[in-house]
XYZ file of C-alpha atoms in Angstrom:
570
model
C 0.000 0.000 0.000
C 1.136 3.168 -0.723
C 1.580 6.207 1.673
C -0.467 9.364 0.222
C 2.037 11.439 2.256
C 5.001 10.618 0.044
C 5.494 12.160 -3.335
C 4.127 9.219 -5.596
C 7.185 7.709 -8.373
C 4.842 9.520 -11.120
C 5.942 13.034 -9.974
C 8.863 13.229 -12.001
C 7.833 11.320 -14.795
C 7.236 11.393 -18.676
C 4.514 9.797 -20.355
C 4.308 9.311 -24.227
C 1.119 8.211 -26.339
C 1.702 5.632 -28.864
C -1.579 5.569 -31.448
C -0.436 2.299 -33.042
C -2.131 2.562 -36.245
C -0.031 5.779 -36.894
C 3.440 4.907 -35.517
C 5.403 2.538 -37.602
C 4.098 -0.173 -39.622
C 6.004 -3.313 -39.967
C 4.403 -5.683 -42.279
C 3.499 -3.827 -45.032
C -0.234 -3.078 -44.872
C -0.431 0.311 -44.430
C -1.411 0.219 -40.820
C 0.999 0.940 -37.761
C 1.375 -1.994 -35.515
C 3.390 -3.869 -32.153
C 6.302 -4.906 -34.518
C 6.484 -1.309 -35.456
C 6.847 -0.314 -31.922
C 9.081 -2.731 -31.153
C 11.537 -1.665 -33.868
C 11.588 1.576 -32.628
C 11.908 1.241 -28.514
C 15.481 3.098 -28.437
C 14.108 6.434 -29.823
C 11.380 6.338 -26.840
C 14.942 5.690 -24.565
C 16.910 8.549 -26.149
C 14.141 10.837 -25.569
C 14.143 9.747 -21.878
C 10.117 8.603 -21.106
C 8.828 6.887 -18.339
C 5.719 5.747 -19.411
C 4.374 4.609 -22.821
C 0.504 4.703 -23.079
C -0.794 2.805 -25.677
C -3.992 3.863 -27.392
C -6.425 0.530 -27.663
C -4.618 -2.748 -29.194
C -7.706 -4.655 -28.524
C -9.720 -6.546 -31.144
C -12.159 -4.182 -32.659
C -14.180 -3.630 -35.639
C -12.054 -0.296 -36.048
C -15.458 1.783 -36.469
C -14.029 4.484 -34.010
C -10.562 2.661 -34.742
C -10.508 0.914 -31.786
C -12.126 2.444 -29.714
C -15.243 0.359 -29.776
C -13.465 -3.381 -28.731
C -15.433 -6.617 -29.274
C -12.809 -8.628 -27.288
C -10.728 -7.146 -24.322
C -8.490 -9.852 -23.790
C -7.012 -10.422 -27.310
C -4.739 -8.339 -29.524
C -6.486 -7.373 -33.099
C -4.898 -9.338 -36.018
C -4.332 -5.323 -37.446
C -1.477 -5.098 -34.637
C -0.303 -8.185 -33.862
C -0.762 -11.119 -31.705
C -0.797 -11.541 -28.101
C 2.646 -12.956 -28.443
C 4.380 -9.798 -29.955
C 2.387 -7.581 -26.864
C 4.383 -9.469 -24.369
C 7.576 -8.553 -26.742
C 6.516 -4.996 -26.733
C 5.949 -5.678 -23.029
C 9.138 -7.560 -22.147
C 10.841 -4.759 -24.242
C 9.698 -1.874 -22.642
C 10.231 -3.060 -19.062
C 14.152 -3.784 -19.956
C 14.367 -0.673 -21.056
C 13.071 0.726 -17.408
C 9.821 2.135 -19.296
C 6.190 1.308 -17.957
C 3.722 0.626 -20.437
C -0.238 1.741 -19.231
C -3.497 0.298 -21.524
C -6.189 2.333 -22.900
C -9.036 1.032 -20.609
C -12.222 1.372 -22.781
C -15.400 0.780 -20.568
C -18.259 3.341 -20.690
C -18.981 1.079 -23.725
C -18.004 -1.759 -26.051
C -18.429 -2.875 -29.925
C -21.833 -3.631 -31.023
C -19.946 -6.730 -31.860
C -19.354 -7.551 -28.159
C -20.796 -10.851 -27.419
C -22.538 -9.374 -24.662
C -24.020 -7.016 -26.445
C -24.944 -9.075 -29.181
C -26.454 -11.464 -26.827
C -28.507 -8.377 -25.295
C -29.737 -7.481 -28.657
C -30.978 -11.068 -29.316
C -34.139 -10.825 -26.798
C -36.132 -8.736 -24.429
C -35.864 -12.073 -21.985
C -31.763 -12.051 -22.455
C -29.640 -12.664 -19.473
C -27.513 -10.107 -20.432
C -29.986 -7.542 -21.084
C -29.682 -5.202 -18.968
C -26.162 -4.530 -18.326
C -26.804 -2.278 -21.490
C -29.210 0.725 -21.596
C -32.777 -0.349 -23.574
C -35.505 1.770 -23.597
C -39.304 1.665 -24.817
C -39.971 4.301 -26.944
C -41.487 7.258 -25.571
C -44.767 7.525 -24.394
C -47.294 7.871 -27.141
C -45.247 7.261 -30.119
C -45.061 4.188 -32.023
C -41.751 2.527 -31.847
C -39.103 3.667 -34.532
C -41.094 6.544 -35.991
C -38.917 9.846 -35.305
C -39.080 12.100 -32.317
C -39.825 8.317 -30.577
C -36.134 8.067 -28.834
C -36.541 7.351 -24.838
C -35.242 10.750 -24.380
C -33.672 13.744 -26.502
C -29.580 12.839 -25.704
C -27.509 14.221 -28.229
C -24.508 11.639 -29.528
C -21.130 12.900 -29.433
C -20.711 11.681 -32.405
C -23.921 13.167 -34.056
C -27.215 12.853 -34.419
C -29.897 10.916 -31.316
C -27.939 8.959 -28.835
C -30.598 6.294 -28.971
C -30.424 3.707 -31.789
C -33.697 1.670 -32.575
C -33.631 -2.067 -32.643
C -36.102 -3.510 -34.954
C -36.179 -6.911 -33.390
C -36.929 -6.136 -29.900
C -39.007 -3.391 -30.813
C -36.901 -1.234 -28.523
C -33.874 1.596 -28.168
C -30.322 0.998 -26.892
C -27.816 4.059 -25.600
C -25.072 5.515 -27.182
C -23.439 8.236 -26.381
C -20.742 8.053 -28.784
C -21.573 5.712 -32.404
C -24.519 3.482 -32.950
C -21.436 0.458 -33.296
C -20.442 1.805 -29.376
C -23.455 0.687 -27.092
C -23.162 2.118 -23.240
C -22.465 -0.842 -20.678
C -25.049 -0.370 -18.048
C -22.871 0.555 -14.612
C -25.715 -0.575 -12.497
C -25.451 -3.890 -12.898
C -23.092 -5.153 -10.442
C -22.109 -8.092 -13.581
C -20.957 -5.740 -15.260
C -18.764 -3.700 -13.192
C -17.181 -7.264 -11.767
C -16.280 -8.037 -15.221
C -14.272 -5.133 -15.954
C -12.518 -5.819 -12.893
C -11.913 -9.167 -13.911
C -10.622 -7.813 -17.193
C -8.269 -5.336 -15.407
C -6.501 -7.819 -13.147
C -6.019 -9.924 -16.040
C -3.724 -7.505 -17.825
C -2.139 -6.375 -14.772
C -1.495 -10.489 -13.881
C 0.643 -10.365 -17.086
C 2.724 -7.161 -16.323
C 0.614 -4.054 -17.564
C 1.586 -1.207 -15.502
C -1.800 1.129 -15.433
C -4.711 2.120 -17.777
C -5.526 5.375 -19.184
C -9.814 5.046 -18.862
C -11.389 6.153 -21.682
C -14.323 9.139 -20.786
C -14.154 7.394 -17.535
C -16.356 9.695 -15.678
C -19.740 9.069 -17.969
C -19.883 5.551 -16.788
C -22.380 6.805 -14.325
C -26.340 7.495 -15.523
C -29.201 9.125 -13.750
C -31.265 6.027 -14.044
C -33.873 8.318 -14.973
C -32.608 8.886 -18.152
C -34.578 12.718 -18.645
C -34.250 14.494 -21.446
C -31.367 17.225 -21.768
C -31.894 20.989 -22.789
C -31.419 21.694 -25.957
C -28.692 23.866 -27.277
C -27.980 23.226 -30.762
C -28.971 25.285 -33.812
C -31.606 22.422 -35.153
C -33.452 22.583 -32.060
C -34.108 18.617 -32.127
C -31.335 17.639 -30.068
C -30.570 17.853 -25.999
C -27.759 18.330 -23.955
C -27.741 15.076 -21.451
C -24.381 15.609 -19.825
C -25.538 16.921 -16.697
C -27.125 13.272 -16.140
C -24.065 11.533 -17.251
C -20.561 13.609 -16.345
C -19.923 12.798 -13.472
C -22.741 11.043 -12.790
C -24.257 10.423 -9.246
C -22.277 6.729 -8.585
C -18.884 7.330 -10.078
C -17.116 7.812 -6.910
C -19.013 4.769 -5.869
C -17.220 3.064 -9.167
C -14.138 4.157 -8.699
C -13.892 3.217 -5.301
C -14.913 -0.185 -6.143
C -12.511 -0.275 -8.761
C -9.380 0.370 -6.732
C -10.314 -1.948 -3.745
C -10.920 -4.708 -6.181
C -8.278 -4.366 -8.599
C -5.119 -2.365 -6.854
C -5.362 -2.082 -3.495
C -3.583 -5.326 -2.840
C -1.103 -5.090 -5.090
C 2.254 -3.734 -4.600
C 4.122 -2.095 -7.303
C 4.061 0.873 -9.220
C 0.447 1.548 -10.995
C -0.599 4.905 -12.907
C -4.113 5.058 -13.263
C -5.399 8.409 -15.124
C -8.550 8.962 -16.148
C -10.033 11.065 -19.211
C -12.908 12.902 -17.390
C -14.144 15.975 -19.742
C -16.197 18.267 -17.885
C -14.606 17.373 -14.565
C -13.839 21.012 -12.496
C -11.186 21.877 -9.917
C -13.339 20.792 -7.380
C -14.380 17.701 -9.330
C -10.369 16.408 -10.186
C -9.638 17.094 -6.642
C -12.068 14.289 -5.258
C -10.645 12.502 -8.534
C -7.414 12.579 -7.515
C -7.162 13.150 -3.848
C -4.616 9.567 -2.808
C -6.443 9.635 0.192
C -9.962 8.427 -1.662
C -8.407 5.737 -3.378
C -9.732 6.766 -6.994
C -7.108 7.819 -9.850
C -3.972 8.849 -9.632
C -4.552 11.659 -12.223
C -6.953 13.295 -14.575
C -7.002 14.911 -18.059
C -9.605 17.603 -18.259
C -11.016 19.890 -21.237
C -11.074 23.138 -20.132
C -7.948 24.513 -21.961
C -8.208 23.009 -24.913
C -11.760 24.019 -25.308
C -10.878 27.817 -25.082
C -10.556 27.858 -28.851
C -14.245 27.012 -29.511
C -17.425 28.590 -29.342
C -20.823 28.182 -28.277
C -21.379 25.744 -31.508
C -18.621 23.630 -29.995
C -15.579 21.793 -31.381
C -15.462 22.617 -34.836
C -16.906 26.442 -34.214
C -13.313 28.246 -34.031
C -12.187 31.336 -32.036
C -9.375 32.401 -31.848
C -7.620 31.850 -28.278
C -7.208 34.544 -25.786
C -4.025 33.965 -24.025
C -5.213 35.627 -20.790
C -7.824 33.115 -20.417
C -5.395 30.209 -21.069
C -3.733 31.579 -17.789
C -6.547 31.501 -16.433
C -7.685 28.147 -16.282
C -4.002 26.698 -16.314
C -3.471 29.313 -13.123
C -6.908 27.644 -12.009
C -5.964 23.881 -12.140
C -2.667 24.648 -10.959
C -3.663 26.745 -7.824
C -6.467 24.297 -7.754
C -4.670 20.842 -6.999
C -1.728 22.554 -5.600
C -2.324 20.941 -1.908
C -4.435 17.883 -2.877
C -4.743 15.693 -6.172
C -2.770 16.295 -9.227
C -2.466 17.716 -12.914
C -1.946 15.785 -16.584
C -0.598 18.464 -18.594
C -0.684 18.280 -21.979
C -1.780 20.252 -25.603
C -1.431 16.999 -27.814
C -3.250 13.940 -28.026
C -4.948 11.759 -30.585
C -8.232 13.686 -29.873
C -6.542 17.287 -30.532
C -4.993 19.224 -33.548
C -0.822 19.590 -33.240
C -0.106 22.524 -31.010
C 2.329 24.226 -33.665
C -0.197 24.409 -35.760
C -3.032 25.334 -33.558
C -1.574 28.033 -31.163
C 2.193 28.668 -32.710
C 3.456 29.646 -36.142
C 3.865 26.380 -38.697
C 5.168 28.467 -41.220
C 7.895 30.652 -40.124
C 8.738 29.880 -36.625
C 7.764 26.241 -36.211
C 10.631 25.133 -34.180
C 10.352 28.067 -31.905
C 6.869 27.785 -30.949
C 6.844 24.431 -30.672
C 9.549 24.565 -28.077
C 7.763 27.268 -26.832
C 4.545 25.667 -26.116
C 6.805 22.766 -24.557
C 8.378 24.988 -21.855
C 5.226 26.445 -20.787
C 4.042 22.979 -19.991
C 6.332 20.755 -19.004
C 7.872 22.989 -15.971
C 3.941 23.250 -14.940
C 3.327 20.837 -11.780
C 1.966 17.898 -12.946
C 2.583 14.761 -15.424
C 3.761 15.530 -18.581
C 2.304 13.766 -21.733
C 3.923 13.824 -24.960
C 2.326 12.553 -27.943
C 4.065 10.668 -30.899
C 5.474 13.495 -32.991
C 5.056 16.143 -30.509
C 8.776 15.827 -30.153
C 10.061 16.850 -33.592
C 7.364 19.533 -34.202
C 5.096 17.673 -36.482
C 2.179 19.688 -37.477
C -1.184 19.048 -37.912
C -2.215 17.316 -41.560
C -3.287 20.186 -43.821
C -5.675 17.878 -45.451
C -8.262 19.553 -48.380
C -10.392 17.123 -49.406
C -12.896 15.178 -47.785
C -11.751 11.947 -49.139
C -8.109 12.686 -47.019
C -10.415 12.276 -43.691
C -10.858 9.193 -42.031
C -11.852 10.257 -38.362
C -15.493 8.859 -37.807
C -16.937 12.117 -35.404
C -14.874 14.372 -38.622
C -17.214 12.516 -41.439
C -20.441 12.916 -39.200
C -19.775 16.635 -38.757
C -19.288 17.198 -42.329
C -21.994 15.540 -43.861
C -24.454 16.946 -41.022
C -22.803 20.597 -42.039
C -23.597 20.296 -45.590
C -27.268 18.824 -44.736
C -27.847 22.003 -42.361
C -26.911 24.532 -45.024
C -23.148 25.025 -44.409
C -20.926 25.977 -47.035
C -18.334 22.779 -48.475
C -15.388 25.072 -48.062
C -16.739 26.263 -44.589
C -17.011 22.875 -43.232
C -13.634 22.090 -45.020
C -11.874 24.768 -42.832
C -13.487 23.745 -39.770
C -11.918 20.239 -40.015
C -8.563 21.529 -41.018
C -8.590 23.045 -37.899
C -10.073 20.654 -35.235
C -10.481 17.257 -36.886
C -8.855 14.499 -35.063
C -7.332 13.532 -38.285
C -4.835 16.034 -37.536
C -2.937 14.142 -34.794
C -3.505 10.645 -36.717
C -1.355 10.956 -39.939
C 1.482 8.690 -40.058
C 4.704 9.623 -37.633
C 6.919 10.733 -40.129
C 10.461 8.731 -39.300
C 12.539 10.053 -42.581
C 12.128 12.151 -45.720
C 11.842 8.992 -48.322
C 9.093 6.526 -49.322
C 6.070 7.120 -46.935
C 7.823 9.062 -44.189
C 9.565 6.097 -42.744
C 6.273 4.570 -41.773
C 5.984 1.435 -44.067
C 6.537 -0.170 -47.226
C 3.291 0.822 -48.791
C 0.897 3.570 -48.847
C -0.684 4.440 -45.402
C -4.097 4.265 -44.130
C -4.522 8.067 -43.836
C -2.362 10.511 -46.407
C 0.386 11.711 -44.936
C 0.942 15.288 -43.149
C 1.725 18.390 -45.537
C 4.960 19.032 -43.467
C 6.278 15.877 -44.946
C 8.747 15.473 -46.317
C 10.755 18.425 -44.164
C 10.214 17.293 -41.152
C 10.923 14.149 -39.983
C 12.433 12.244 -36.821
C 15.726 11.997 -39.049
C 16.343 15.664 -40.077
C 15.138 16.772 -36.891
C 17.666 15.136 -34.677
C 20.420 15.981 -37.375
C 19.129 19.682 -37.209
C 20.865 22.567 -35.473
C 17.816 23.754 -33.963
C 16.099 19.922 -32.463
C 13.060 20.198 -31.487
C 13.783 16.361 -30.338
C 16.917 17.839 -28.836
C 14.718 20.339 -26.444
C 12.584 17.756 -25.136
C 14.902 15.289 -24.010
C 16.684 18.253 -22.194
C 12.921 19.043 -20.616
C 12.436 15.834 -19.800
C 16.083 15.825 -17.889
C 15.115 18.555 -16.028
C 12.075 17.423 -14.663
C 13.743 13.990 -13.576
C 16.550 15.875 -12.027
C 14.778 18.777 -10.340
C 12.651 18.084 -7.625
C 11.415 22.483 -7.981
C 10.007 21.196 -11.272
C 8.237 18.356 -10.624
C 7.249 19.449 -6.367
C 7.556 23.067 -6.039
C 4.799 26.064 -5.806
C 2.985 27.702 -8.866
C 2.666 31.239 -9.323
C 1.567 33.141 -12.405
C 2.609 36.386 -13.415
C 1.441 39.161 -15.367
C -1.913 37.359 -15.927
C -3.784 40.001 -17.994
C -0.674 40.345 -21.008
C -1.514 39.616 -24.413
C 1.538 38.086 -25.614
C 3.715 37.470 -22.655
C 3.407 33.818 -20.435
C 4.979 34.242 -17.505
C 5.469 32.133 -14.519
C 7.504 31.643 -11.229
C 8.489 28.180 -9.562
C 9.633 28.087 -5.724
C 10.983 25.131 -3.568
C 12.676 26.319 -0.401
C 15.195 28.495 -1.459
C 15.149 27.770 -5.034
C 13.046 29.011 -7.796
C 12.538 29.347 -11.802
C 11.470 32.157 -13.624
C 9.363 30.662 -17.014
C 8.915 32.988 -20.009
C 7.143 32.817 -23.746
C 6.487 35.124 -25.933
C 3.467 33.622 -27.814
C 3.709 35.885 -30.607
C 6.071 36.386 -33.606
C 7.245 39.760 -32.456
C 9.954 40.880 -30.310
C 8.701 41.488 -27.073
C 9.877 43.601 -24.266
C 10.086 42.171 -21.102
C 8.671 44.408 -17.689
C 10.712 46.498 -16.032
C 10.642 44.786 -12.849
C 10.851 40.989 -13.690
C 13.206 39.424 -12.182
C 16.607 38.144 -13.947
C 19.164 35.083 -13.598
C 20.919 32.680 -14.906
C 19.829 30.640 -18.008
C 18.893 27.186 -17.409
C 16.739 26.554 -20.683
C 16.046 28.252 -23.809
C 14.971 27.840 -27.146
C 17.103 30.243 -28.828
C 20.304 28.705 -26.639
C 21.202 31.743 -24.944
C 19.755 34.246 -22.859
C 20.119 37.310 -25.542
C 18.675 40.667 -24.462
C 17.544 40.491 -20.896
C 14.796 43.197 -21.682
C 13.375 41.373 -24.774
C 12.114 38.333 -26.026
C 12.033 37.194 -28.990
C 9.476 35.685 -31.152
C 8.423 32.322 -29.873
C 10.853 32.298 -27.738
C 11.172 30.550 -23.745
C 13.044 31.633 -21.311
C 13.731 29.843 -18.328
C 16.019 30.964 -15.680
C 17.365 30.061 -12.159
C 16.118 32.891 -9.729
C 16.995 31.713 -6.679
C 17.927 33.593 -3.406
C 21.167 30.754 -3.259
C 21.533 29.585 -6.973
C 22.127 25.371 -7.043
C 20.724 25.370 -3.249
């Protein structure tokens, strides 16, 4: 058991998110895969990661590729075999890197067994550890406006599909092909837990749960305001975030699946929605829920009140904000993820820096802001060499299932094609899934033959090869980041205080352990920019442009981060 009073071993450490299908493809199909991993374990050494988390392995129809799994326990023939995990396992652990399992449970693949056992009859055994539904008073089953209640899908569209044979509806709040397990039945939750112990029996060293905090309904089920332009569909999230038994769950969960174990576990769960107030109880060691969250709120300050795909631009003053918020927030109790990138977001250089002219800059930039932020770091395949996000103009170049839903329900509501267009080149998920680009020849480096998804307009120039050959690396920067945050306890314990939080262009922030503290500085613009009067000055520790230049100005893109302490090394 471990004590909560003790800085836990993930204080200091690294994580980086493999999405298989898009990191290295090793027998020639087009899609990324284990032996593709496995052939590249020394670059995830070089760069100096703790952690790998692995986006979902699991056999799957790919609809929402992968994840909606129809067998939790076996490998899909697309990556491998269970076999070549174990190598992939094995491999990491000699290398002194933890691997941690997407952990997919708020709902499976319509081809389940379960499920398609709970389709099969109104009398099933197993029908009610999903959610079915009559249709709604007064209508006649299947006719429209019949759905139990108004729930928008994620993905688009009524979260309710109807199922001719049993004359009834079944829950989705993601894809028809991803039907909601039912959390109240205790079946179901003992199966997961099953599941769980199973991979951690053969050496898995966490999960990272998938939307963990909508496992939990209001059995009720009522129907959601409605928010959206059409009028037809409601907003149900305030009966499933955070729902009324998902401390309950998690609870559970620990006691039955970590509690006796020793070890070193990471358990972080994707909660959008969650608050301050909500991570702490999250993440507070003493409730014996997850060691971590990743919340939405500052990567949703680019959107509007039409959501996702309705761009603003980003006010840096409110990105302070909320990252002064969740820092100040968990300072005492629980603790932060911190990260821009993930398979569910657009590249950061090309959503808040400069792709074109100042691409190594910013990204750096955007790297020093976070990393030397309390918390976990999480680095996403291609985050470290500055890849950008895929430029795509067609339709036909999108694969992402929510990206094709949003564009054909665009077009049927009126929108213009190059409208809609520009909206996905922006926030698609797309963007983060084009194929790591290893080299400048055939197909980046990825395979031997043409890729699932086109690859990224910045290949050819940028690439894991040139990039670590270049003078300026952005590969280079992060491994010294990631040094300092295993060899400074200030970085990965000490206080949080923002500076300057109304400026424009200037991010500004001061760390303090004891004695010692860091002074952090961006300029998150592509003009010089002078620095106030009465900021503080020291030596350089870290910088993007590799020395401190003008104490009085930054320049564009650039981070500063120096040692301001009252005894310098004390």
């Amino acid at each position: 058991m471990e004590n909560p009073n003790r800085p836990a071993w993930w204080a200091n450490a690294v994580v980086y998110q493999i999405y298989p299908r898009s990191f290295a493809d090793s027998t020639g199909d087009g899609v990324g895969d284990i032996g593709g991993i496995i052939e590249h374990l020394d670059h995830l050494v070089d760069l100096g990661i703790d952690v790998v988390w692995l986006s979902p392995v699991h056999q799957s129809p790919q609809y929402d590729n992968g994840y909606d799994i129809s067998d939790y326990r076996r490998i899909d023939e697309l990556f491998g075999t269970n076999e070549q995990f174990e190598e992939l396992l094995g491999g990491l652990h000699d290398r002194g890197i933890k691997l941690v399992m997407d952990l997919v449970v708020n709902h499976t693949s319509s081809e389940y067994p379960g499920f398609v056992d709970s389709r099969s009859s109104r009398s099933s055994r197993k029908r009610d550890r999903y959610w079915w539904r009559d249709a709604r008073p007064g209508f006649e089953p299947g006719e429209p406006g019949a759905e139990p209640n108004n729930w928008r899908s994620l993905f688009g569209g009524s979260a309710w599909t109807y199922d001719q044979l049993t004359r009834q509806y079944y829950l989705h709040l993601f894809a028809p092909q991803q039907p909601d397990l039912n959390w109240e039945h205790s079946r179901v939750r003992e199966k997961v837990y099953e599941m769980m112990n199973w991979w951690l029996d053969k050496g898995v060293d966490g999960f990272r749960m998938d939307v963990i905090n909508f496992i939990s309904k209001d059995p009720a089920l009522p129907d959601g305001v409605v928010t959206e332009p059409s009028g037809v569909w409601g907003d149900g999230s305030p009966y499933y975030v955070n729902g009324p038994r998902i401390h309950e769950y998690l609870q559970e969960m620990h006691r039955r699946v970590f509690s006796e174990r020793d070890g070193e576990y990471l358990t972080v769960g994707e909660t959008p929605g969650a608050t301050v107030d909500q991570a702490r109880l999250y993440t507070d060691r003493r409730r014996h829920e997850l060691d971590m969250v990743f919340q939405f709120e500052h990567v949703s300050l680019d959107q509007g009140p039409g959501g996702k795909f309705d761009y603003r631009p980003l006010s840096l003053a409110d990105l302070k904000t909320s990252w002064n918020r969740w820092q100040r927030g968990l300072a005492e109790t629980g603790w932060n993820s911190l990260y821009l990138s993930n398979h569910d977001q657009p590249r950061v250089v090309s959503r808040f820096g400069d792709e074109a002219r100042y691409r190594y800059e910013s990204a750096t930039m955007w790297a020093t802001l976070l990393h030397l932020q309390r918390g976990t770091p999480y680095v996403f395949q291609g985050e470290e060499i500055g890849m950008t996000s895929a430029g795509f103009t067609s339709i036909d170049q999108y694969r992402d299932v929510e990206s094709l839903n949003y564009y054909a329900e665009a077009l049927e509501q009126g929108m213009d094609r190059q409208a809609a267009l520009e909206a996905l080149r922006r926030m698609s998920r797309d963007n983060a899934r084009t194929p790591m680009q290893w080299t400048g020849g055939p197909n980046a480096g990825f395979g031997a033959t043409t890729p699932w998804i086109p690859l990224g307009a910045s290949y050819p120039a940028v690439s894991v090869e040139a990039d670590r050959a270049a003078e300026k690396s952005v590969f280079r920067y992060y491994q010294r980041l990631i040094q300092l945050r295993h060899e400074s306890a200030l970085v990965s314990l000490g206080d949080f205080r923002m500076l300057d939080p109304e400026h424009s262009t200037l991010f500004a922030y001061k760390r303090t352990r004891g004695d010692q503290a860091l002074l952090v500085l961006g300029n998150v613009s592509g003009d010089e920019l002078g620095i106030p009067s009465n900021a503080e000055t020291g030596t350089l520790v870290l910088g993007n442009y590799g020395d401190v230049g003008d104490h009085h100005l930054l320049r564009p893109w650039e981070a500063r981060v120096l040692d301001i302490s009252t005894y310098p090394g004390g």
